[in-house]
C-alpha atoms as one frame of an Amber mdcrd trajectory, in Angstrom:
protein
  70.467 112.469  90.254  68.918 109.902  92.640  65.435 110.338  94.065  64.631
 110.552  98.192  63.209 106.913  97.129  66.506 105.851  96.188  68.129 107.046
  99.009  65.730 105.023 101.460  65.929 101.720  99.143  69.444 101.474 100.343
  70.875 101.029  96.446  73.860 102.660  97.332  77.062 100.590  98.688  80.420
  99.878 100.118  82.750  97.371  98.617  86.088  96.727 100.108  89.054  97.610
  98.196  91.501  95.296  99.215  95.485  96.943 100.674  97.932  94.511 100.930
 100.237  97.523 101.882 100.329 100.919 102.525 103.252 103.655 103.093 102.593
 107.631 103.653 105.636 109.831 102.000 106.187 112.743 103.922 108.116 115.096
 102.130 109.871 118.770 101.494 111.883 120.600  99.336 111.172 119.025  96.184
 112.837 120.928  93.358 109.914 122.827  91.194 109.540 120.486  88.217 109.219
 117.750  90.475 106.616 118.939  92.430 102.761 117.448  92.377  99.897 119.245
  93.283  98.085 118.692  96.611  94.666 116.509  94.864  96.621 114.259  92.525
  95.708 110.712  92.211  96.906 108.034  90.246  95.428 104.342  89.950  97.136
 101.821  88.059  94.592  98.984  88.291  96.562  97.939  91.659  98.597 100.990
  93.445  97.172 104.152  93.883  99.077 106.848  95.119  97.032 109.738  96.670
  98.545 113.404  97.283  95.730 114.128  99.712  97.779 117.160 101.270 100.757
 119.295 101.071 103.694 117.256 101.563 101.997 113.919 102.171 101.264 110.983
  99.412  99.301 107.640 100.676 100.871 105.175  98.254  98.864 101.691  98.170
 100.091  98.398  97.139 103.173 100.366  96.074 106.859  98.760  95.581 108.355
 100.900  98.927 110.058 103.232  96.542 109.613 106.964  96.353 106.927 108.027
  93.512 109.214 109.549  90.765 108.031 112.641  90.922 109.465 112.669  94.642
 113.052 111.223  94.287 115.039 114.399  94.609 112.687 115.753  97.785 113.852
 115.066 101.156 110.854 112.212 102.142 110.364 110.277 105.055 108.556 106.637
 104.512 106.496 105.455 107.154 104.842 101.965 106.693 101.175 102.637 107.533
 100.268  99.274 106.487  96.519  98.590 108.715  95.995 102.149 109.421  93.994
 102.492 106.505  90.904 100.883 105.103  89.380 101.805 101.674  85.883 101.540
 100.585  84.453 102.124  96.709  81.259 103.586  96.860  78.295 103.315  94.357
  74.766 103.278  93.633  71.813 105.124  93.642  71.903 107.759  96.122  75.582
 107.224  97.475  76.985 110.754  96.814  73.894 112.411  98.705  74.848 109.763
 101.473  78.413 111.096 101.740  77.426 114.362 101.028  75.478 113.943 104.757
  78.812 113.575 106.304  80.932 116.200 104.379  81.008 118.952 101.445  82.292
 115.835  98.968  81.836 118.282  95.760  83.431 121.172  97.602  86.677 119.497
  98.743  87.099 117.537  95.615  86.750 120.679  93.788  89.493 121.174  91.082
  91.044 118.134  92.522  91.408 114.064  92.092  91.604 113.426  96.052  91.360
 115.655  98.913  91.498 114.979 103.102  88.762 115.515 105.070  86.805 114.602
 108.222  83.253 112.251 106.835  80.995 112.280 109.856  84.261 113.573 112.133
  86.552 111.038 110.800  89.719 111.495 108.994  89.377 110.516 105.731  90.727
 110.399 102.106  88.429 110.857  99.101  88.822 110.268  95.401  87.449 110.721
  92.377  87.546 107.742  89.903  86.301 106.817  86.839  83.455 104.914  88.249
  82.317 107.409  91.303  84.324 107.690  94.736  86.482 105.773  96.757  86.950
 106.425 100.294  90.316 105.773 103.021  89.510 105.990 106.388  91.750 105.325
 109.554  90.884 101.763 110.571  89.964 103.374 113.999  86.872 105.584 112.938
  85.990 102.523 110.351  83.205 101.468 112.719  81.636 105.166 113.405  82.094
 106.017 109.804  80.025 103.256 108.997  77.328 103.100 111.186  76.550 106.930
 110.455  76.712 105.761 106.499  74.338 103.527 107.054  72.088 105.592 109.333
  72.036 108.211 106.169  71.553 105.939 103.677  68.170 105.188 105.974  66.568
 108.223 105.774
């Protein structure tokens, strides 16, 4: 647990994560044993495919084909390469920084990923083996950040 001293020292940070591509799978109707649940993530060291909601899966640096566990559903690919920008964050004090923006515990509850709105943005957040990541619509990149950084101030 980080200290209010932390917190103020700025130790906490956001690194890039690079996307070379990016396609959201919309999809219905998958047959039972196919079916993932909303909050799964995967992360191969390069594509990371993110079931963030009900019927939608942000695949990253994917190969443009369906997940597996999606063949037999009716999907819909739509190439969403530049909506999306993803961010790793770390440090000292970095979940109480997010936490200023959204219930990060809460929605990840139970879960691997999870769609929310950080500091009334739309956003993706994961759980990783090294702390969070964060996907947020290039749009609200430049509010998202500014209010990050005014948190990680106080």
């Amino acid at each position: 647990m980080s200290t209010e001293a932390d917190r103020a020292t700025g130790d906490w940070q956001l690194d890039e994560i690079d996307i070379a591509s990016c396609t959201e799978w919309h999809f219905a109707d998958a047959p039972a044993e196919d079916a993932l649940d909303p909050g799964f993530a995967s992360d191969d060291g390069r594509r990371r495919q993110l079931y963030f909601e009900r019927g939608y899966l942000l695949d990253i640096n994917g190969d443009g084909k369906p997940p597996p566990a999606m063949s037999r559903a009716n999907v819909t690919r739509v190439d969403v390469t530049g909506k999306w920008r993803g961010f790793s964050v770390s440090g000292a004090g970095s979940a109480e920084v997010l936490a200023a923006g959204a219930n990060i515990e809460r929605a990840l509850e139970g879960r691997s990923c999870a769609a929310l709105r950080l500091f009334d943005c739309p956003t993706i957040v994961v759980r990783t083996a090294s702390g969070l990541e964060i996907f947020i619509q290039r749009s609200y990149v430049a509010s998202a950040t500014a209010a990050l950084s005014i948190e990680g101030l106080r």
